[in-house]
mmCIF file of C-alpha atoms in Angstrom:
data_model
loop_
_atom_site.group_PDB
_atom_site.id
_atom_site.type_symbol
_atom_site.label_atom_id
_atom_site.label_comp_id
_atom_site.label_asym_id
_atom_site.label_seq_id
_atom_site.Cartn_x
_atom_site.Cartn_y
_atom_site.Cartn_z
ATOM 1 C CA MET A 3 91.400 81.938 77.034
ATOM 2 C CA ARG A 4 91.782 85.553 78.107
ATOM 3 C CA ASN A 5 95.135 87.308 77.813
ATOM 4 C CA ARG A 6 96.898 90.164 79.547
ATOM 5 C CA THR A 7 99.946 92.155 78.519
ATOM 6 C CA ILE A 8 102.894 92.004 80.898
ATOM 7 C CA GLY A 9 105.785 94.420 80.625
ATOM 8 C CA THR A 10 105.953 97.907 79.137
ATOM 9 C CA ASP A 11 108.796 97.873 76.600
ATOM 10 C CA PRO A 12 107.554 96.899 73.105
ATOM 11 C CA ALA A 13 110.750 94.895 72.644
ATOM 12 C CA THR A 14 110.127 92.605 75.609
ATOM 13 C CA ARG A 15 106.464 92.792 76.660
ATOM 14 C CA ARG A 16 104.323 89.707 76.187
ATOM 15 C CA ASP A 17 100.640 88.828 75.843
ATOM 16 C CA VAL A 18 100.097 85.980 78.261
ATOM 17 C CA SER A 19 97.192 83.902 79.489
ATOM 18 C CA VAL A 20 95.452 85.098 82.625
ATOM 19 C CA LEU A 21 95.918 81.547 83.949
ATOM 20 C CA SER A 22 99.523 80.387 84.204
ATOM 21 C CA LEU A 23 100.529 76.742 84.374
ATOM 22 C CA GLY A 24 103.127 75.710 86.940
ATOM 23 C CA ALA A 25 105.598 73.005 85.890
ATOM 24 C CA MET A 26 107.286 72.522 89.251
ATOM 25 C CA ARG A 27 106.660 68.776 89.488
ATOM 26 C CA PHE A 28 106.950 67.959 85.801
ATOM 27 C CA GLY A 29 109.765 65.528 85.176
ATOM 28 C CA SER A 30 109.971 64.443 88.819
ATOM 29 C CA ALA A 31 106.826 63.722 90.859
ATOM 30 C CA THR A 32 104.705 63.918 87.679
ATOM 31 C CA ASP A 33 105.902 61.505 84.995
ATOM 32 C CA GLU A 34 106.744 62.599 81.479
ATOM 33 C CA ALA A 35 103.662 61.209 79.757
ATOM 34 C CA THR A 36 101.310 62.917 82.203
ATOM 35 C CA SER A 37 103.314 66.141 82.087
ATOM 36 C CA PHE A 38 103.168 66.198 78.275
ATOM 37 C CA ALA A 39 99.415 65.529 78.348
ATOM 38 C CA VAL A 40 98.793 68.420 80.756
ATOM 39 C CA LEU A 41 100.997 70.776 78.717
ATOM 40 C CA ASP A 42 99.305 69.787 75.471
ATOM 41 C CA ARG A 43 95.827 70.348 76.898
ATOM 42 C CA TYR A 44 96.849 73.720 78.344
ATOM 43 C CA VAL A 45 98.118 74.950 74.976
ATOM 44 C CA GLU A 46 95.079 73.480 73.196
ATOM 45 C CA ALA A 47 92.888 75.584 75.500
ATOM 46 C CA GLY A 48 94.784 78.727 74.545
ATOM 47 C CA GLY A 49 97.220 78.804 77.434
ATOM 48 C CA ASN A 50 100.651 80.271 76.741
ATOM 49 C CA PHE A 51 102.206 81.154 80.126
ATOM 50 C CA ILE A 52 104.237 78.357 81.750
ATOM 51 C CA ASP A 53 106.251 78.715 84.943
ATOM 52 C CA THR A 54 109.314 76.814 86.126
ATOM 53 C CA SER A 55 112.634 77.333 87.932
ATOM 54 C CA ASP A 56 116.212 76.136 87.704
ATOM 55 C CA ASN A 57 115.868 74.396 91.116
ATOM 56 C CA TYR A 58 112.705 72.370 90.397
ATOM 57 C CA ALA A 59 112.543 69.818 91.866
ATOM 58 C CA PHE A 60 115.767 69.346 93.816
ATOM 59 C CA TRP A 61 113.909 68.029 96.870
ATOM 60 C CA HIS A 62 112.459 65.107 94.906
ATOM 61 C CA ASP A 63 115.732 63.233 94.612
ATOM 62 C CA GLY A 64 118.286 65.287 96.526
ATOM 63 C CA SER A 65 119.738 66.773 93.340
ATOM 64 C CA GLN A 66 120.281 70.407 92.391
ATOM 65 C CA GLY A 67 117.101 70.529 90.305
ATOM 66 C CA GLY A 68 116.730 71.167 86.586
ATOM 67 C CA GLN A 69 114.299 68.306 85.876
ATOM 68 C CA SER A 70 111.372 70.620 85.126
ATOM 69 C CA GLU A 71 113.339 72.793 82.701
ATOM 70 C CA GLU A 72 114.739 69.718 80.996
ATOM 71 C CA LEU A 73 111.263 68.246 80.552
ATOM 72 C CA LEU A 74 109.940 71.510 79.135
ATOM 73 C CA GLY A 75 112.848 71.542 76.697
ATOM 74 C CA ARG A 76 111.979 68.026 75.515
ATOM 75 C CA TRP A 77 108.309 68.943 75.222
ATOM 76 C CA ARG A 78 109.103 72.093 73.226
ATOM 77 C CA ARG A 79 111.298 70.191 70.787
ATOM 78 C CA SER A 80 108.848 67.315 70.350
ATOM 79 C CA ARG A 81 105.920 69.671 69.695
ATOM 80 C CA GLY A 82 107.740 72.296 67.656
ATOM 81 C CA ILE A 83 106.934 74.945 70.259
ATOM 82 C CA GLY A 84 108.408 78.356 69.472
ATOM 83 C CA ASP A 85 108.225 81.891 70.823
ATOM 84 C CA GLU A 86 104.442 81.819 71.004
ATOM 85 C CA ILE A 87 104.657 80.210 74.452
ATOM 86 C CA THR A 88 106.057 82.334 77.282
ATOM 87 C CA ILE A 89 108.138 80.167 79.590
ATOM 88 C CA ALA A 90 109.143 81.953 82.773
ATOM 89 C CA THR A 91 111.925 80.594 84.916
ATOM 90 C CA LYS A 92 113.740 81.633 88.092
ATOM 91 C CA LEU A 93 117.244 81.595 89.522
ATOM 92 C CA GLY A 94 118.842 82.258 92.877
ATOM 93 C CA ALA A 95 117.466 79.338 94.906
ATOM 94 C CA ARG A 96 119.262 76.414 93.276
ATOM 95 C CA PRO A 97 121.319 74.405 95.803
ATOM 96 C CA LEU A 98 125.037 74.699 95.169
ATOM 97 C CA ALA A 99 125.535 71.005 95.939
ATOM 98 C CA PRO A 100 123.373 67.854 95.876
ATOM 99 C CA GLY A 101 121.816 67.074 99.231
ATOM 100 C CA THR A 102 121.559 70.739 100.238
ATOM 101 C CA GLY A 103 118.812 73.318 99.743
ATOM 102 C CA TYR A 104 117.968 76.983 99.259
ATOM 103 C CA ILE A 105 117.898 77.631 103.003
ATOM 104 C CA ASP A 106 121.413 76.454 103.788
ATOM 105 C CA ASN A 107 123.223 76.611 100.433
ATOM 106 C CA PRO A 108 121.524 78.715 97.728
ATOM 107 C CA GLU A 109 123.277 79.857 94.553
ATOM 108 C CA GLY A 110 122.327 83.476 95.264
ATOM 109 C CA LEU A 111 122.078 86.545 93.048
ATOM 110 C CA SER A 112 125.623 87.608 92.246
ATOM 111 C CA ALA A 113 126.286 88.839 88.689
ATOM 112 C CA LYS A 114 128.318 85.672 88.043
ATOM 113 C CA VAL A 115 125.527 83.370 89.192
ATOM 114 C CA ILE A 116 122.900 85.300 87.239
ATOM 115 C CA ARG A 117 124.861 84.910 84.006
ATOM 116 C CA GLU A 118 125.839 81.267 84.498
ATOM 117 C CA SER A 119 122.436 80.121 85.787
ATOM 118 C CA ALA A 120 120.543 81.892 83.023
ATOM 119 C CA GLU A 121 122.786 80.219 80.453
ATOM 120 C CA ARG A 122 122.071 76.776 81.950
ATOM 121 C CA SER A 123 118.337 77.500 81.911
ATOM 122 C CA ARG A 124 118.464 78.565 78.251
ATOM 123 C CA GLU A 125 120.265 75.331 77.349
ATOM 124 C CA ARG A 126 117.851 73.116 79.257
ATOM 125 C CA LEU A 127 114.800 74.865 77.833
ATOM 126 C CA GLY A 128 116.232 75.167 74.340
ATOM 127 C CA LEU A 129 115.623 78.918 74.173
ATOM 128 C CA ASP A 130 117.752 81.649 72.634
ATOM 129 C CA ARG A 131 116.066 84.139 74.955
ATOM 130 C CA LEU A 132 114.344 83.600 78.293
ATOM 131 C CA PRO A 133 111.036 85.539 77.935
ATOM 132 C CA LEU A 134 110.747 86.176 81.678
ATOM 133 C CA LEU A 135 113.434 85.599 84.310
ATOM 134 C CA TYR A 136 112.783 85.978 88.047
ATOM 135 C CA ALA A 137 115.053 86.539 91.034
ATOM 136 C CA HIS A 138 113.679 83.594 93.024
ATOM 137 C CA ILE A 139 114.665 84.493 96.596
ATOM 138 C CA GLU A 140 116.520 87.303 98.282
ATOM 139 C CA ASP A 141 120.299 87.279 98.553
ATOM 140 C CA PRO A 142 121.268 89.699 101.351
ATOM 141 C CA ARG A 143 124.959 88.793 100.841
ATOM 142 C CA VAL A 144 125.085 90.623 97.515
ATOM 143 C CA GLU A 145 124.610 94.350 96.963
ATOM 144 C CA LEU A 146 121.323 95.059 95.182
ATOM 145 C CA ARG A 147 123.122 97.139 92.589
ATOM 146 C CA GLU A 148 125.163 94.104 91.493
ATOM 147 C CA THR A 149 122.011 92.039 91.107
ATOM 148 C CA VAL A 150 120.198 94.771 89.205
ATOM 149 C CA GLU A 151 123.142 95.297 86.867
ATOM 150 C CA GLY A 152 123.628 91.541 86.402
ATOM 151 C CA PHE A 153 120.062 91.071 85.180
ATOM 152 C CA ALA A 154 120.188 94.226 83.054
ATOM 153 C CA GLU A 155 123.283 93.006 81.204
ATOM 154 C CA LEU A 156 121.419 89.929 80.008
ATOM 155 C CA VAL A 157 118.480 92.027 78.825
ATOM 156 C CA ALA A 158 120.879 94.277 76.927
ATOM 157 C CA GLU A 159 122.506 91.261 75.290
ATOM 158 C CA GLY A 160 119.109 89.922 74.235
ATOM 159 C CA THR A 161 119.287 86.621 76.144
ATOM 160 C CA VAL A 162 116.568 87.685 78.611
ATOM 161 C CA GLY A 163 113.344 89.596 77.995
ATOM 162 C CA LEU A 164 111.298 90.665 81.013
ATOM 163 C CA LEU A 165 112.552 90.653 84.595
ATOM 164 C CA GLY A 166 110.637 89.496 87.621
ATOM 165 C CA VAL A 167 111.065 89.047 91.364
ATOM 166 C CA SER A 168 109.693 86.525 93.839
ATOM 167 C CA ASN A 169 109.849 86.083 97.616
ATOM 168 C CA HIS A 170 111.417 89.460 98.401
ATOM 169 C CA TRP A 171 110.373 92.014 100.967
ATOM 170 C CA ALA A 172 108.440 94.845 99.332
ATOM 171 C CA TRP A 173 111.052 97.400 100.383
ATOM 172 C CA ARG A 174 113.787 95.460 98.575
ATOM 173 C CA VAL A 175 111.677 95.247 95.422
ATOM 174 C CA GLU A 176 111.179 99.017 95.487
ATOM 175 C CA ARG A 177 114.851 99.668 96.214
ATOM 176 C CA ALA A 178 115.974 97.422 93.337
ATOM 177 C CA ARG A 179 113.490 99.104 90.966
ATOM 178 C CA SER A 180 114.695 102.536 92.098
ATOM 179 C CA ILE A 181 118.321 101.577 91.480
ATOM 180 C CA ALA A 182 117.408 100.380 88.009
ATOM 181 C CA ALA A 183 115.358 103.483 87.180
ATOM 182 C CA ALA A 184 118.090 105.847 88.356
ATOM 183 C CA ALA A 185 120.607 104.093 86.138
ATOM 184 C CA GLY A 186 118.294 103.835 83.133
ATOM 185 C CA LEU A 187 118.283 100.040 83.383
ATOM 186 C CA PRO A 188 115.391 97.574 83.053
ATOM 187 C CA GLY A 189 113.898 96.597 86.410
ATOM 188 C CA TYR A 190 111.501 94.051 87.828
ATOM 189 C CA GLU A 191 108.096 94.238 86.150
ATOM 190 C CA VAL A 192 106.486 90.942 87.276
ATOM 191 C CA LEU A 193 106.079 89.998 90.924
ATOM 192 C CA GLN A 194 105.404 86.375 91.874
ATOM 193 C CA TYR A 195 104.201 85.708 95.423
ATOM 194 C CA ARG A 196 102.072 83.240 97.348
ATOM 195 C CA HIS A 197 98.497 84.518 97.402
ATOM 196 C CA THR A 198 95.018 83.116 97.737
ATOM 197 C CA TYR A 199 91.534 84.053 98.979
ATOM 198 C CA LEU A 200 92.146 83.078 102.577
ATOM 199 C CA ARG A 201 94.283 85.519 104.516
ATOM 200 C CA PRO A 202 97.375 84.004 106.133
ATOM 201 C CA ARG A 203 98.766 85.022 109.490
ATOM 202 C CA ALA A 204 101.538 87.585 109.187
ATOM 203 C CA ASP A 205 103.043 86.943 112.645
ATOM 204 C CA LEU A 206 104.650 83.597 111.922
ATOM 205 C CA PRO A 207 108.382 83.423 111.082
ATOM 206 C CA GLY A 208 109.309 82.301 107.591
ATOM 207 C CA GLN A 209 111.867 79.788 106.421
ATOM 208 C CA LEU A 210 114.315 82.551 105.563
ATOM 209 C CA SER A 211 113.437 85.308 108.031
ATOM 210 C CA GLN A 212 112.421 85.522 111.661
ATOM 211 C CA ASP A 213 110.410 88.626 110.733
ATOM 212 C CA GLY A 214 107.899 86.634 108.703
ATOM 213 C CA ASP A 215 107.358 85.023 105.335
ATOM 214 C CA HIS A 216 108.470 87.381 102.585
ATOM 215 C CA GLY A 217 106.888 85.070 100.000
ATOM 216 C CA LEU A 218 103.370 86.152 101.046
ATOM 217 C CA VAL A 219 101.336 88.901 99.432
ATOM 218 C CA GLY A 220 100.606 91.441 102.142
ATOM 219 C CA ALA A 221 98.962 94.854 102.252
ATOM 220 C CA ASP A 222 102.237 96.562 101.336
ATOM 221 C CA LEU A 223 102.649 94.555 98.123
ATOM 222 C CA LEU A 224 99.001 94.899 97.156
ATOM 223 C CA SER A 225 99.094 98.671 97.639
ATOM 224 C CA TYR A 226 102.378 98.814 95.687
ATOM 225 C CA VAL A 227 100.892 97.042 92.664
ATOM 226 C CA ARG A 228 97.715 99.122 92.927
ATOM 227 C CA GLU A 229 99.777 102.306 92.698
ATOM 228 C CA HIS A 230 101.938 100.924 89.884
ATOM 229 C CA PRO A 231 99.490 99.330 87.397
ATOM 230 C CA GLN A 232 102.319 98.733 84.948
ATOM 231 C CA LEU A 233 103.465 95.916 87.254
ATOM 232 C CA THR A 234 101.997 92.427 87.136
ATOM 233 C CA MET A 235 101.299 90.228 90.155
ATOM 234 C CA VAL A 236 101.407 86.458 89.686
ATOM 235 C CA ALA A 237 99.996 84.361 92.548
ATOM 236 C CA TYR A 238 101.519 80.969 93.253
ATOM 237 C CA SER A 239 99.791 78.301 95.373
ATOM 238 C CA PRO A 240 96.374 79.977 94.941
ATOM 239 C CA LEU A 241 94.561 76.700 95.634
ATOM 240 C CA ILE A 242 96.637 75.942 98.763
ATOM 241 C CA ALA A 243 97.530 72.399 97.668
ATOM 242 C CA GLY A 244 93.914 71.256 97.536
ATOM 243 C CA GLY A 245 93.000 72.725 100.910
ATOM 244 C CA TYR A 246 89.760 74.263 99.682
ATOM 245 C CA THR A 247 88.200 71.078 98.367
ATOM 246 C CA ARG A 248 89.998 68.010 99.727
ATOM 247 C CA ALA A 249 89.367 66.611 103.193
ATOM 248 C CA ASP A 250 92.764 64.880 103.108
ATOM 249 C CA LYS A 251 94.522 68.253 102.605
ATOM 250 C CA PRO A 252 94.016 70.225 105.827
ATOM 251 C CA LEU A 253 94.837 73.903 105.902
ATOM 252 C CA ASP A 254 98.271 74.729 107.232
ATOM 253 C CA ALA A 255 98.972 76.751 110.372
ATOM 254 C CA ALA A 256 99.112 80.045 108.467
ATOM 255 C CA PHE A 257 95.327 79.942 108.091
ATOM 256 C CA ASP A 258 94.541 78.885 111.665
ATOM 257 C CA HIS A 259 92.892 82.054 112.904
ATOM 258 C CA ALA A 260 89.430 83.503 113.573
ATOM 259 C CA GLY A 261 88.954 85.020 110.123
ATOM 260 C CA THR A 262 89.244 81.779 108.148
ATOM 261 C CA PRO A 263 85.814 80.224 108.915
ATOM 262 C CA ALA A 264 83.970 83.383 107.835
ATOM 263 C CA ARG A 265 85.782 83.577 104.509
ATOM 264 C CA LEU A 266 85.323 79.861 103.869
ATOM 265 C CA ALA A 267 81.604 80.181 104.542
ATOM 266 C CA VAL A 268 81.182 82.977 102.008
ATOM 267 C CA LEU A 269 83.356 81.159 99.485
ATOM 268 C CA ARG A 270 81.154 78.091 99.725
ATOM 269 C CA GLN A 271 78.011 80.211 99.365
ATOM 270 C CA ILE A 272 79.310 81.786 96.179
ATOM 271 C CA ALA A 273 80.356 78.391 94.824
ATOM 272 C CA ALA A 274 76.835 77.084 95.399
ATOM 273 C CA GLU A 275 75.292 80.146 93.734
ATOM 274 C CA THR A 276 77.456 79.882 90.637
ATOM 275 C CA GLY A 277 77.541 76.105 90.355
ATOM 276 C CA ALA A 278 81.311 76.306 90.400
ATOM 277 C CA THR A 279 83.830 74.681 92.705
ATOM 278 C CA ALA A 280 85.478 76.610 95.510
ATOM 279 C CA ASN A 281 88.741 76.388 93.585
ATOM 280 C CA GLN A 282 87.161 78.004 90.543
ATOM 281 C CA VAL A 283 85.690 80.829 92.612
ATOM 282 C CA VAL A 284 89.122 81.531 94.128
ATOM 283 C CA LEU A 285 90.745 81.698 90.692
ATOM 284 C CA ALA A 286 87.967 83.909 89.282
ATOM 285 C CA TRP A 287 88.250 86.208 92.317
ATOM 286 C CA LEU A 288 91.966 86.656 91.638
ATOM 287 C CA ILE A 289 91.674 87.152 87.874
ATOM 288 C CA GLY A 290 88.858 89.705 87.947
ATOM 289 C CA GLY A 291 89.772 91.703 91.012
ATOM 290 C CA GLU A 292 90.243 95.471 91.221
ATOM 291 C CA VAL A 293 93.956 94.684 91.332
ATOM 292 C CA PRO A 294 94.016 91.905 88.709
ATOM 293 C CA ILE A 295 96.236 88.989 89.623
ATOM 294 C CA LEU A 296 97.361 86.118 87.406
ATOM 295 C CA PRO A 297 96.974 82.814 89.264
ATOM 296 C CA LEU A 298 99.637 80.190 88.753
ATOM 297 C CA VAL A 299 98.197 76.690 89.096
ATOM 298 C CA GLY A 300 99.791 73.262 89.159
ATOM 299 C CA ALA A 301 98.173 70.137 87.782
ATOM 300 C CA SER A 302 99.149 66.519 88.147
ATOM 301 C CA SER A 303 96.397 65.384 85.769
ATOM 302 C CA VAL A 304 94.424 66.716 82.845
ATOM 303 C CA ALA A 305 91.272 66.581 84.999
ATOM 304 C CA GLN A 306 92.816 68.947 87.560
ATOM 305 C CA LEU A 307 93.779 71.329 84.760
ATOM 306 C CA GLU A 308 90.272 71.259 83.309
ATOM 307 C CA GLU A 309 88.833 72.516 86.595
ATOM 308 C CA SER A 310 91.221 75.447 86.610
ATOM 309 C CA LEU A 311 90.671 76.258 82.931
ATOM 310 C CA ALA A 312 86.914 76.546 83.514
ATOM 311 C CA ALA A 313 87.524 79.279 86.089
ATOM 312 C CA VAL A 314 88.696 81.673 83.361
ATOM 313 C CA ASP A 315 85.123 81.970 82.095
ATOM 314 C CA LEU A 316 83.569 82.405 85.534
ATOM 315 C CA ASP A 317 82.458 86.025 85.960
ATOM 316 C CA LEU A 318 81.547 86.932 89.521
ATOM 317 C CA THR A 319 78.896 89.613 90.039
ATOM 318 C CA GLU A 320 79.696 92.855 91.825
ATOM 319 C CA ASP A 321 77.614 91.674 94.793
ATOM 320 C CA GLN A 322 79.457 88.376 94.974
ATOM 321 C CA ARG A 323 82.803 90.154 94.911
ATOM 322 C CA THR A 324 81.696 92.540 97.610
ATOM 323 C CA ARG A 325 80.643 89.676 99.860
ATOM 324 C CA LEU A 326 83.871 87.783 99.250
ATOM 325 C CA ASP A 327 85.992 90.850 99.939
ATOM 326 C CA ALA A 328 84.064 91.864 103.084
ATOM 327 C CA ALA A 329 84.234 88.505 104.870
ATOM 328 C CA HIS A 330 86.587 88.545 107.851
#
């Protein structure tokens, strides 16, 4: 397994696997035995970067979430897992009441919520310090300064290590980082967004904004990370829920445009040349790009995980990368 350092402060930075394992469905849609088997195999292969959230998976049973963190806590205790595994979690999108969701009733990013939610996550995971904590979704009701200071207080107290941000407009990420820098406070260093090889339409409204989907990696975010190499980009849903390889998983409307067939054609050519699957080519393209990106993959079976693990050792040639990048 290859590693990459995330973060800049020697006190909080971490060496993590270039392939992150998503635990969103563990403890809910994926049963405990299967979840444990996938986690065990990931660690056996050298993986050490696991992703969850305090709201996973509230939609499975109409709860407020927490099942994934609870399962990871049980797994950690049963396996004697310590600080060698980086477990990243998120807060801000947990429903405030059962039967609601992050669109109509999110917990938000006030200083009070940040403190209380982080404490609940630490208890569920069985951690004294959360290695990486993300702001999951935007909270326009709260001043950014309050959010920045709320996260920074936990870092200062030692209960949180690195800070990250997900599903925010690029301008709000930059503004929050500027507020933190001006005050001498720790800011967001890891960005987690939806990203894959296919390019999604940017003209469709998102769940939380009529202006679009601020969970997507766009040109502004890519250029931002390119100009700030100390930042880390983590890509969630890189395999678009099986859309590259499964006939029963059609592509969603975001990819219904003229550029998709050309990119799919080149992707399939490269897969044939390398003897790899389309999924593996996508993951290798992300990991080894000029702007390196850490893909975050889910797995509901060990076999699915094995396919993703094999992508770490797939080195695309310069010509193959050029052809993949140029397709449009």
